[in-house]
Amino acid sequence: MAESKIVLPDLPGAEYAPEPPPQGPVVWMKENLFSTPFSVILTIIGGLIAVVSLRGIFGFVANPERIWQAVTTNLRLLMVQAYPDQHMWRVWVSIGVVVVLTALSLAAWRVGGRTSGRKLTGNVMALGGLLAIIGLVADFPFEMNVTWAGIGLALAGLGYMIRRMMGERAKAENIPVLAVAGGLLIGLVASLWVLQVPVPDPDSGIRAATTELLANTTRIPWLLLLITGFVAYGIGIAIRDWKPSRPLLVAGWALSYPVIFLHILRGTRMNNLSEYLLIGLAFLVAGAAIIYALVNLDIGESGRLISGILLIAALVTWATPVLIIIRLLLLILAVFALAAPTFGGSGGSKYRYMGIYAGTVVVMVYLMLLATGTSAVQTQSAVPFGGFMITWLLAIGAVALSFPIGVVLALARTSSLPLFRVMATVYIELVRGVPLITWLLMSVVVFPFLFPEGVEFEDVVKVLLFFTFFSAAYLAENVRGGLQAVSKGQAEASNALGMSTMQRTAFITLPQALRAVIPALVGQVIATFKDTSLVAIVGLFDILLIAKNVVPNQSQPFNFLGSIKENLVVVALVYWIFTFIFSRVSQRIERNLGVGER
Amino acid sequence: MAIGENDIIVCEGVKKWFGDFQALTGVTTNVKEREVVVVIGPSGSGKSTFIRCINRLEQHQEGVIAVDGVEMTNDLRNIEQIRSEVGMVFQQFNLFPHLTILDNITLAPIWVRKRPKDEAEELAMGLLQRVGIPEQANKYPGQLSGGQQQRVAIARALAMEPKIMLFDEPTSALDPEMIKEVLDVMKELAESGMTMVVVTHEMGFAREVADRVLFFDYGTIVEEGTPEHFFTNPQHDRTKLFLSQIL
Ligand SMILES: Nc1ncnc2c1ncn2[C@@H]1O[C@H](COP(=O)(O)OP(=O)(O)O)[C@@H](O)[C@H]1O
Ligand SMILES: [Mg+2]
């Protein structure tokens, strides 16, 4: 045999899955709506229910008795209540901070997949179809039916035409989702220039005489915010390969809440500036020296002794009249000293550890300066916060503050030390056993007695604290569930590698537990967001109380008496929109975190 | 039993109860430096319990265990020190699913051994090279096959530069075609002079690599000896029965 050659069979190349045969709407309806006699009946019943509800809802909206001007005229009251005119820029700057952080984060984390022309035009067609159906069935005045149906059909037709024009290209997933979102935002802001609303006429009752722009006073700030957002996204793209950008953004988000709430919106004047700066400086120098000694010099047992003494000293000061800032800084120093051998590491990481200590001290001094200052924003009522603004301030504050507390409670409840376990369990069961409304009432009525004389909190802060304590208890239970879901093998593997309990918790158990409970955590955010409407019970004017009690009682300059229905509907819609966005965002986060994991 | 000069693991009369159930009924054996000991025995005979006592994932209640001259007591620092010198590989791999392969390997060297990060990463890449999968460094455990995951687990244990490696049925959760790649890594490790205690059902590995075989039943060592002794001339009836079932 001259040459033997093994002939391998040709491997088939990968192929696309065959396309499902094209289905007309008739086929689709036959398969999905009218497949069996029983489903025919169900479809007819369901269709009737849908038609009747749509008719009712849109009939309500279009009813000539509706006083929607009560809402449009009072938009500002609903959003920020009595926040003074000359300070309105503070609100816009606050939103600006959030916009910038969001845009930078979108760039830094490379958010945004791609979608196809098919899906996009599909959405346009669906929206058009919905409008057309509303136009056909709603209990509108006749011209309005025609207009809506016309617009809907036009939109659906437009979507269909675009899809036909794109042909095969419509299938490619090559349209960035972020570009679509940006386009929608541009459209939204542009619409502020054209959306007209009726202006009530004070002389001839409430009926409209003229119209004006809906966003008469706010369209320019919104435009500026839009531009800021785009510019920030561009900057974000430019610097996203710079390594510290993500940690810096996380720190920025963490700090944004106190900065916005206390510094910008409350306009706090820092009364103790020089004194607090000196104290902070002293702690920076002394603390850095102690931590340096603990991680660098091989002082063994005496190191533990030093941190132990620091901790005891820190705890003792809480029973003395020493300035609160000193007590807090001492506690921080003691904790950092205790954890120094565990996390100090060697090489670069010990300087990073000292950097984190320095950062914590600076932030704490800043926060205490804000907490002890007086507000520059004066209103007739004691509290400069109200409307939808207070909803956000309470919801975000409660969630952000309760998060670390909840995690600590969960760890304590699963700890092997009985004292911690009992304390955490008692706290959690106590808080969960009493309705939130009761706690809120007590926050204003009972709370002052719990505090030493001279310590005065504004009602908002008291309510915020109680919201925090309340939500921390529920959060702790969620996190505990996550901790229990981490398999025993994970703890064994970390133990076998010689990790200490603290290291195992920080690097292995907690990160996995938190990932596992993201859906529950988002549920909690949504619940807290909606629960803020309960603050009406203690006399804070949130959006719901304004909608229910304030606007419907206005008779001057316009007569909006009895406009409660309109207001409540709009408030419900506002709540729903944001809740919907939360849950959508959380689904995305979940999907992204799931990448590459079991 | 006399303690030889180079005995790195010393066990004497080790007893262990789970509640009322006695899992170890008095285990006495010493392991020398550079020795490879294979532990075999029927399921439930206490093999896992025994090697988990060596790095105190389980606590024994009676008897003495000393590793590298340090006796196992309840002193926490003692335990952490011993653990960082004894590497362990589990049947279920137990990689950290939220960390990349590289981070899985460098985590303990950086935080427990206090090594600088770049040095730890260099070491980790070297170990991944040694177990044959350097190209997987930036993936997550869930993206690897079982055999690859187990090799990462071995690299992770080796990154602590342990004096002893414990293996608890490292190939039992693997598909047959992946068993060999893991056994090859373990053979190479044995040849390099690592002290190893291996619980396994892979008799081929025991015959080829072991210096000594321990046969466990009812929580104690029923018979021990060289692989030749075991596979050609076992003495005890239980050993004969077990070997006849498994071979
Ligand atoms: N955590 C535990 N609690 C109660 N019983 C256990 C526990 N771990 C092991 N056992 C029991 O101890 C015995 C020995 O187990 P093990 O050492 O895992 O056996 P092997 O590894 O030889 O199969 C078994 O009967 C098992 O049921
Ligand atoms: Mg076992």
JSON list of N, CA and C in Angstrom, two decimals, chain A residues 17-60:
[
{"chain": "A", "resi": 17, "resn": "ALA", "atom": "N", "xyz": [-31.47, 28.04, 12.75]},
{"chain": "A", "resi": 17, "resn": "ALA", "atom": "CA", "xyz": [-32.70, 27.29, 12.91]},
{"chain": "A", "resi": 17, "resn": "ALA", "atom": "C", "xyz": [-33.67, 27.73, 11.83]},
{"chain": "A", "resi": 18, "resn": "PRO", "atom": "N", "xyz": [-34.44, 26.80, 11.29]},
{"chain": "A", "resi": 18, "resn": "PRO", "atom": "CA", "xyz": [-35.35, 27.19, 10.21]},
{"chain": "A", "resi": 18, "resn": "PRO", "atom": "C", "xyz": [-36.37, 28.21, 10.72]},
{"chain": "A", "resi": 19, "resn": "GLU", "atom": "N", "xyz": [-36.72, 29.13, 9.82]},
{"chain": "A", "resi": 19, "resn": "GLU", "atom": "CA", "xyz": [-37.69, 30.15, 10.24]},
{"chain": "A", "resi": 19, "resn": "GLU", "atom": "C", "xyz": [-39.06, 29.52, 10.36]},
{"chain": "A", "resi": 20, "resn": "PRO", "atom": "N", "xyz": [-39.82, 29.92, 11.36]},
{"chain": "A", "resi": 20, "resn": "PRO", "atom": "CA", "xyz": [-41.19, 29.43, 11.40]},
{"chain": "A", "resi": 20, "resn": "PRO", "atom": "C", "xyz": [-41.91, 29.95, 10.16]},
{"chain": "A", "resi": 21, "resn": "PRO", "atom": "N", "xyz": [-42.81, 29.13, 9.61]},
{"chain": "A", "resi": 21, "resn": "PRO", "atom": "CA", "xyz": [-43.52, 29.59, 8.40]},
{"chain": "A", "resi": 21, "resn": "PRO", "atom": "C", "xyz": [-44.23, 30.91, 8.70]},
{"chain": "A", "resi": 22, "resn": "PRO", "atom": "N", "xyz": [-44.27, 31.80, 7.71]},
{"chain": "A", "resi": 22, "resn": "PRO", "atom": "CA", "xyz": [-44.89, 33.10, 7.96]},
{"chain": "A", "resi": 22, "resn": "PRO", "atom": "C", "xyz": [-46.34, 32.92, 8.39]},
{"chain": "A", "resi": 23, "resn": "GLN", "atom": "N", "xyz": [-46.71, 33.68, 9.41]},
{"chain": "A", "resi": 23, "resn": "GLN", "atom": "CA", "xyz": [-48.06, 33.56, 9.93]},
{"chain": "A", "resi": 23, "resn": "GLN", "atom": "C", "xyz": [-48.79, 34.87, 9.73]},
{"chain": "A", "resi": 24, "resn": "GLY", "atom": "N", "xyz": [-49.90, 34.81, 9.12]},
{"chain": "A", "resi": 24, "resn": "GLY", "atom": "CA", "xyz": [-50.72, 36.02, 9.08]},
{"chain": "A", "resi": 24, "resn": "GLY", "atom": "C", "xyz": [-51.44, 36.17, 10.40]},
{"chain": "A", "resi": 25, "resn": "PRO", "atom": "N", "xyz": [-52.03, 37.34, 10.63]},
{"chain": "A", "resi": 25, "resn": "PRO", "atom": "CA", "xyz": [-52.81, 37.55, 11.85]},
{"chain": "A", "resi": 25, "resn": "PRO", "atom": "C", "xyz": [-53.95, 36.54, 11.97]},
{"chain": "A", "resi": 26, "resn": "VAL", "atom": "N", "xyz": [-54.47, 36.10, 10.84]},
{"chain": "A", "resi": 26, "resn": "VAL", "atom": "CA", "xyz": [-55.59, 35.16, 10.89]},
{"chain": "A", "resi": 26, "resn": "VAL", "atom": "C", "xyz": [-55.14, 33.84, 11.50]},
{"chain": "A", "resi": 27, "resn": "VAL", "atom": "N", "xyz": [-53.96, 33.35, 11.04]},
{"chain": "A", "resi": 27, "resn": "VAL", "atom": "CA", "xyz": [-53.44, 32.10, 11.59]},
{"chain": "A", "resi": 27, "resn": "VAL", "atom": "C", "xyz": [-53.20, 32.26, 13.08]},
{"chain": "A", "resi": 28, "resn": "TRP", "atom": "N", "xyz": [-52.56, 33.39, 13.43]},
{"chain": "A", "resi": 28, "resn": "TRP", "atom": "CA", "xyz": [-52.25, 33.63, 14.84]},
{"chain": "A", "resi": 28, "resn": "TRP", "atom": "C", "xyz": [-53.53, 33.58, 15.67]},
{"chain": "A", "resi": 29, "resn": "MET", "atom": "N", "xyz": [-54.56, 34.27, 15.20]},
{"chain": "A", "resi": 29, "resn": "MET", "atom": "CA", "xyz": [-55.80, 34.33, 15.98]},
{"chain": "A", "resi": 29, "resn": "MET", "atom": "C", "xyz": [-56.42, 32.95, 16.10]},
{"chain": "A", "resi": 30, "resn": "LYS", "atom": "N", "xyz": [-56.34, 32.18, 14.99]},
{"chain": "A", "resi": 30, "resn": "LYS", "atom": "CA", "xyz": [-56.93, 30.86, 15.01]},
{"chain": "A", "resi": 30, "resn": "LYS", "atom": "C", "xyz": [-56.22, 29.97, 16.03]},
{"chain": "A", "resi": 31, "resn": "GLU", "atom": "N", "xyz": [-54.87, 30.11, 16.08]},
{"chain": "A", "resi": 31, "resn": "GLU", "atom": "CA", "xyz": [-54.13, 29.24, 17.00]},
{"chain": "A", "resi": 31, "resn": "GLU", "atom": "C", "xyz": [-54.24, 29.68, 18.44]},
{"chain": "A", "resi": 32, "resn": "ASN", "atom": "N", "xyz": [-54.29, 30.99, 18.66]},
{"chain": "A", "resi": 32, "resn": "ASN", "atom": "CA", "xyz": [-54.19, 31.48, 20.03]},
{"chain": "A", "resi": 32, "resn": "ASN", "atom": "C", "xyz": [-55.52, 31.90, 20.65]},
{"chain": "A", "resi": 33, "resn": "LEU", "atom": "N", "xyz": [-56.48, 32.25, 19.83]},
{"chain": "A", "resi": 33, "resn": "LEU", "atom": "CA", "xyz": [-57.74, 32.74, 20.39]},
{"chain": "A", "resi": 33, "resn": "LEU", "atom": "C", "xyz": [-58.93, 31.81, 20.15]},
{"chain": "A", "resi": 34, "resn": "PHE", "atom": "N", "xyz": [-58.93, 31.13, 19.00]},
{"chain": "A", "resi": 34, "resn": "PHE", "atom": "CA", "xyz": [-60.13, 30.37, 18.65]},
{"chain": "A", "resi": 34, "resn": "PHE", "atom": "C", "xyz": [-59.81, 28.91, 18.38]},
{"chain": "A", "resi": 35, "resn": "SER", "atom": "N", "xyz": [-58.89, 28.31, 19.16]},
{"chain": "A", "resi": 35, "resn": "SER", "atom": "CA", "xyz": [-58.46, 26.95, 18.81]},
{"chain": "A", "resi": 35, "resn": "SER", "atom": "C", "xyz": [-59.53, 25.91, 19.13]},
{"chain": "A", "resi": 36, "resn": "THR", "atom": "N", "xyz": [-60.25, 26.08, 20.25]},
{"chain": "A", "resi": 36, "resn": "THR", "atom": "CA", "xyz": [-61.30, 25.11, 20.58]},
{"chain": "A", "resi": 36, "resn": "THR", "atom": "C", "xyz": [-62.58, 25.88, 20.88]},
{"chain": "A", "resi": 37, "resn": "PRO", "atom": "N", "xyz": [-63.72, 25.21, 20.88]},
{"chain": "A", "resi": 37, "resn": "PRO", "atom": "CA", "xyz": [-64.97, 25.92, 21.20]},
{"chain": "A", "resi": 37, "resn": "PRO", "atom": "C", "xyz": [-64.88, 26.64, 22.55]},
{"chain": "A", "resi": 38, "resn": "PHE", "atom": "N", "xyz": [-64.25, 25.97, 23.51]},
{"chain": "A", "resi": 38, "resn": "PHE", "atom": "CA", "xyz": [-64.15, 26.57, 24.84]},
{"chain": "A", "resi": 38, "resn": "PHE", "atom": "C", "xyz": [-63.33, 27.86, 24.78]},
{"chain": "A", "resi": 39, "resn": "SER", "atom": "N", "xyz": [-62.22, 27.82, 24.02]},
{"chain": "A", "resi": 39, "resn": "SER", "atom": "CA", "xyz": [-61.39, 29.02, 23.98]},
{"chain": "A", "resi": 39, "resn": "SER", "atom": "C", "xyz": [-62.09, 30.13, 23.20]},
{"chain": "A", "resi": 40, "resn": "VAL", "atom": "N", "xyz": [-62.97, 29.76, 22.27]},
{"chain": "A", "resi": 40, "resn": "VAL", "atom": "CA", "xyz": [-63.77, 30.79, 21.60]},
{"chain": "A", "resi": 40, "resn": "VAL", "atom": "C", "xyz": [-64.60, 31.54, 22.62]},
{"chain": "A", "resi": 41, "resn": "ILE", "atom": "N", "xyz": [-65.25, 30.76, 23.53]},
{"chain": "A", "resi": 41, "resn": "ILE", "atom": "CA", "xyz": [-66.08, 31.40, 24.55]},
{"chain": "A", "resi": 41, "resn": "ILE", "atom": "C", "xyz": [-65.23, 32.30, 25.44]},
{"chain": "A", "resi": 42, "resn": "LEU", "atom": "N", "xyz": [-64.07, 31.77, 25.88]},
{"chain": "A", "resi": 42, "resn": "LEU", "atom": "CA", "xyz": [-63.20, 32.56, 26.75]},
{"chain": "A", "resi": 42, "resn": "LEU", "atom": "C", "xyz": [-62.76, 33.84, 26.06]},
{"chain": "A", "resi": 43, "resn": "THR", "atom": "N", "xyz": [-62.41, 33.72, 24.78]},
{"chain": "A", "resi": 43, "resn": "THR", "atom": "CA", "xyz": [-61.94, 34.89, 24.04]},
{"chain": "A", "resi": 43, "resn": "THR", "atom": "C", "xyz": [-63.04, 35.94, 23.97]},
{"chain": "A", "resi": 44, "resn": "ILE", "atom": "N", "xyz": [-64.27, 35.50, 23.71]},
{"chain": "A", "resi": 44, "resn": "ILE", "atom": "CA", "xyz": [-65.37, 36.46, 23.61]},
{"chain": "A", "resi": 44, "resn": "ILE", "atom": "C", "xyz": [-65.59, 37.14, 24.96]},
{"chain": "A", "resi": 45, "resn": "ILE", "atom": "N", "xyz": [-65.59, 36.34, 26.04]},
{"chain": "A", "resi": 45, "resn": "ILE", "atom": "CA", "xyz": [-65.80, 36.94, 27.37]},
{"chain": "A", "resi": 45, "resn": "ILE", "atom": "C", "xyz": [-64.69, 37.93, 27.69]},
{"chain": "A", "resi": 46, "resn": "GLY", "atom": "N", "xyz": [-63.42, 37.48, 27.46]},
{"chain": "A", "resi": 46, "resn": "GLY", "atom": "CA", "xyz": [-62.28, 38.36, 27.75]},
{"chain": "A", "resi": 46, "resn": "GLY", "atom": "C", "xyz": [-62.35, 39.63, 26.93]},
{"chain": "A", "resi": 47, "resn": "GLY", "atom": "N", "xyz": [-62.69, 39.48, 25.65]},
{"chain": "A", "resi": 47, "resn": "GLY", "atom": "CA", "xyz": [-62.78, 40.65, 24.80]},
{"chain": "A", "resi": 47, "resn": "GLY", "atom": "C", "xyz": [-63.83, 41.63, 25.30]},
{"chain": "A", "resi": 48, "resn": "LEU", "atom": "N", "xyz": [-64.99, 41.10, 25.72]},
{"chain": "A", "resi": 48, "resn": "LEU", "atom": "CA", "xyz": [-66.05, 41.98, 26.24]},
{"chain": "A", "resi": 48, "resn": "LEU", "atom": "C", "xyz": [-65.56, 42.74, 27.47]},
{"chain": "A", "resi": 49, "resn": "ILE", "atom": "N", "xyz": [-64.90, 42.00, 28.39]},
{"chain": "A", "resi": 49, "resn": "ILE", "atom": "CA", "xyz": [-64.40, 42.66, 29.61]},
{"chain": "A", "resi": 49, "resn": "ILE", "atom": "C", "xyz": [-63.44, 43.78, 29.24]},
{"chain": "A", "resi": 50, "resn": "ALA", "atom": "N", "xyz": [-62.52, 43.49, 28.28]},
{"chain": "A", "resi": 50, "resn": "ALA", "atom": "CA", "xyz": [-61.54, 44.50, 27.88]},
{"chain": "A", "resi": 50, "resn": "ALA", "atom": "C", "xyz": [-62.23, 45.72, 27.29]},
{"chain": "A", "resi": 51, "resn": "VAL", "atom": "N", "xyz": [-63.20, 45.48, 26.41]},
{"chain": "A", "resi": 51, "resn": "VAL", "atom": "CA", "xyz": [-63.89, 46.61, 25.78]},
{"chain": "A", "resi": 51, "resn": "VAL", "atom": "C", "xyz": [-64.60, 47.46, 26.82]},
{"chain": "A", "resi": 52, "resn": "VAL", "atom": "N", "xyz": [-65.31, 46.80, 27.73]},
{"chain": "A", "resi": 52, "resn": "VAL", "atom": "CA", "xyz": [-66.06, 47.55, 28.74]},
{"chain": "A", "resi": 52, "resn": "VAL", "atom": "C", "xyz": [-65.11, 48.36, 29.62]},
{"chain": "A", "resi": 53, "resn": "SER", "atom": "N", "xyz": [-63.97, 47.74, 30.04]},
{"chain": "A", "resi": 53, "resn": "SER", "atom": "CA", "xyz": [-63.05, 48.49, 30.90]},
{"chain": "A", "resi": 53, "resn": "SER", "atom": "C", "xyz": [-62.45, 49.67, 30.16]},
{"chain": "A", "resi": 54, "resn": "LEU", "atom": "N", "xyz": [-61.98, 49.43, 28.93]},
{"chain": "A", "resi": 54, "resn": "LEU", "atom": "CA", "xyz": [-61.39, 50.53, 28.17]},
{"chain": "A", "resi": 54, "resn": "LEU", "atom": "C", "xyz": [-62.39, 51.67, 28.00]},
{"chain": "A", "resi": 55, "resn": "ARG", "atom": "N", "xyz": [-63.62, 51.30, 27.64]},
{"chain": "A", "resi": 55, "resn": "ARG", "atom": "CA", "xyz": [-64.68, 52.30, 27.48]},
{"chain": "A", "resi": 55, "resn": "ARG", "atom": "C", "xyz": [-64.84, 53.11, 28.76]},
{"chain": "A", "resi": 56, "resn": "GLY", "atom": "N", "xyz": [-64.87, 52.37, 29.90]},
{"chain": "A", "resi": 56, "resn": "GLY", "atom": "CA", "xyz": [-65.07, 53.05, 31.18]},
{"chain": "A", "resi": 56, "resn": "GLY", "atom": "C", "xyz": [-63.92, 53.98, 31.49]},
{"chain": "A", "resi": 57, "resn": "ILE", "atom": "N", "xyz": [-62.70, 53.45, 31.39]},
{"chain": "A", "resi": 57, "resn": "ILE", "atom": "CA", "xyz": [-61.52, 54.24, 31.77]},
{"chain": "A", "resi": 57, "resn": "ILE", "atom": "C", "xyz": [-61.43, 55.50, 30.93]},
{"chain": "A", "resi": 58, "resn": "PHE", "atom": "N", "xyz": [-61.56, 55.33, 29.58]},
{"chain": "A", "resi": 58, "resn": "PHE", "atom": "CA", "xyz": [-61.35, 56.50, 28.75]},
{"chain": "A", "resi": 58, "resn": "PHE", "atom": "C", "xyz": [-62.56, 57.41, 28.74]},
{"chain": "A", "resi": 59, "resn": "GLY", "atom": "N", "xyz": [-63.70, 56.82, 29.02]},
{"chain": "A", "resi": 59, "resn": "GLY", "atom": "CA", "xyz": [-64.87, 57.67, 29.20]},
{"chain": "A", "resi": 59, "resn": "GLY", "atom": "C", "xyz": [-64.68, 58.57, 30.41]},
{"chain": "A", "resi": 60, "resn": "PHE", "atom": "N", "xyz": [-64.11, 58.01, 31.47]},
{"chain": "A", "resi": 60, "resn": "PHE", "atom": "CA", "xyz": [-63.83, 58.80, 32.67]},
{"chain": "A", "resi": 60, "resn": "PHE", "atom": "C", "xyz": [-62.87, 59.93, 32.34]}
]
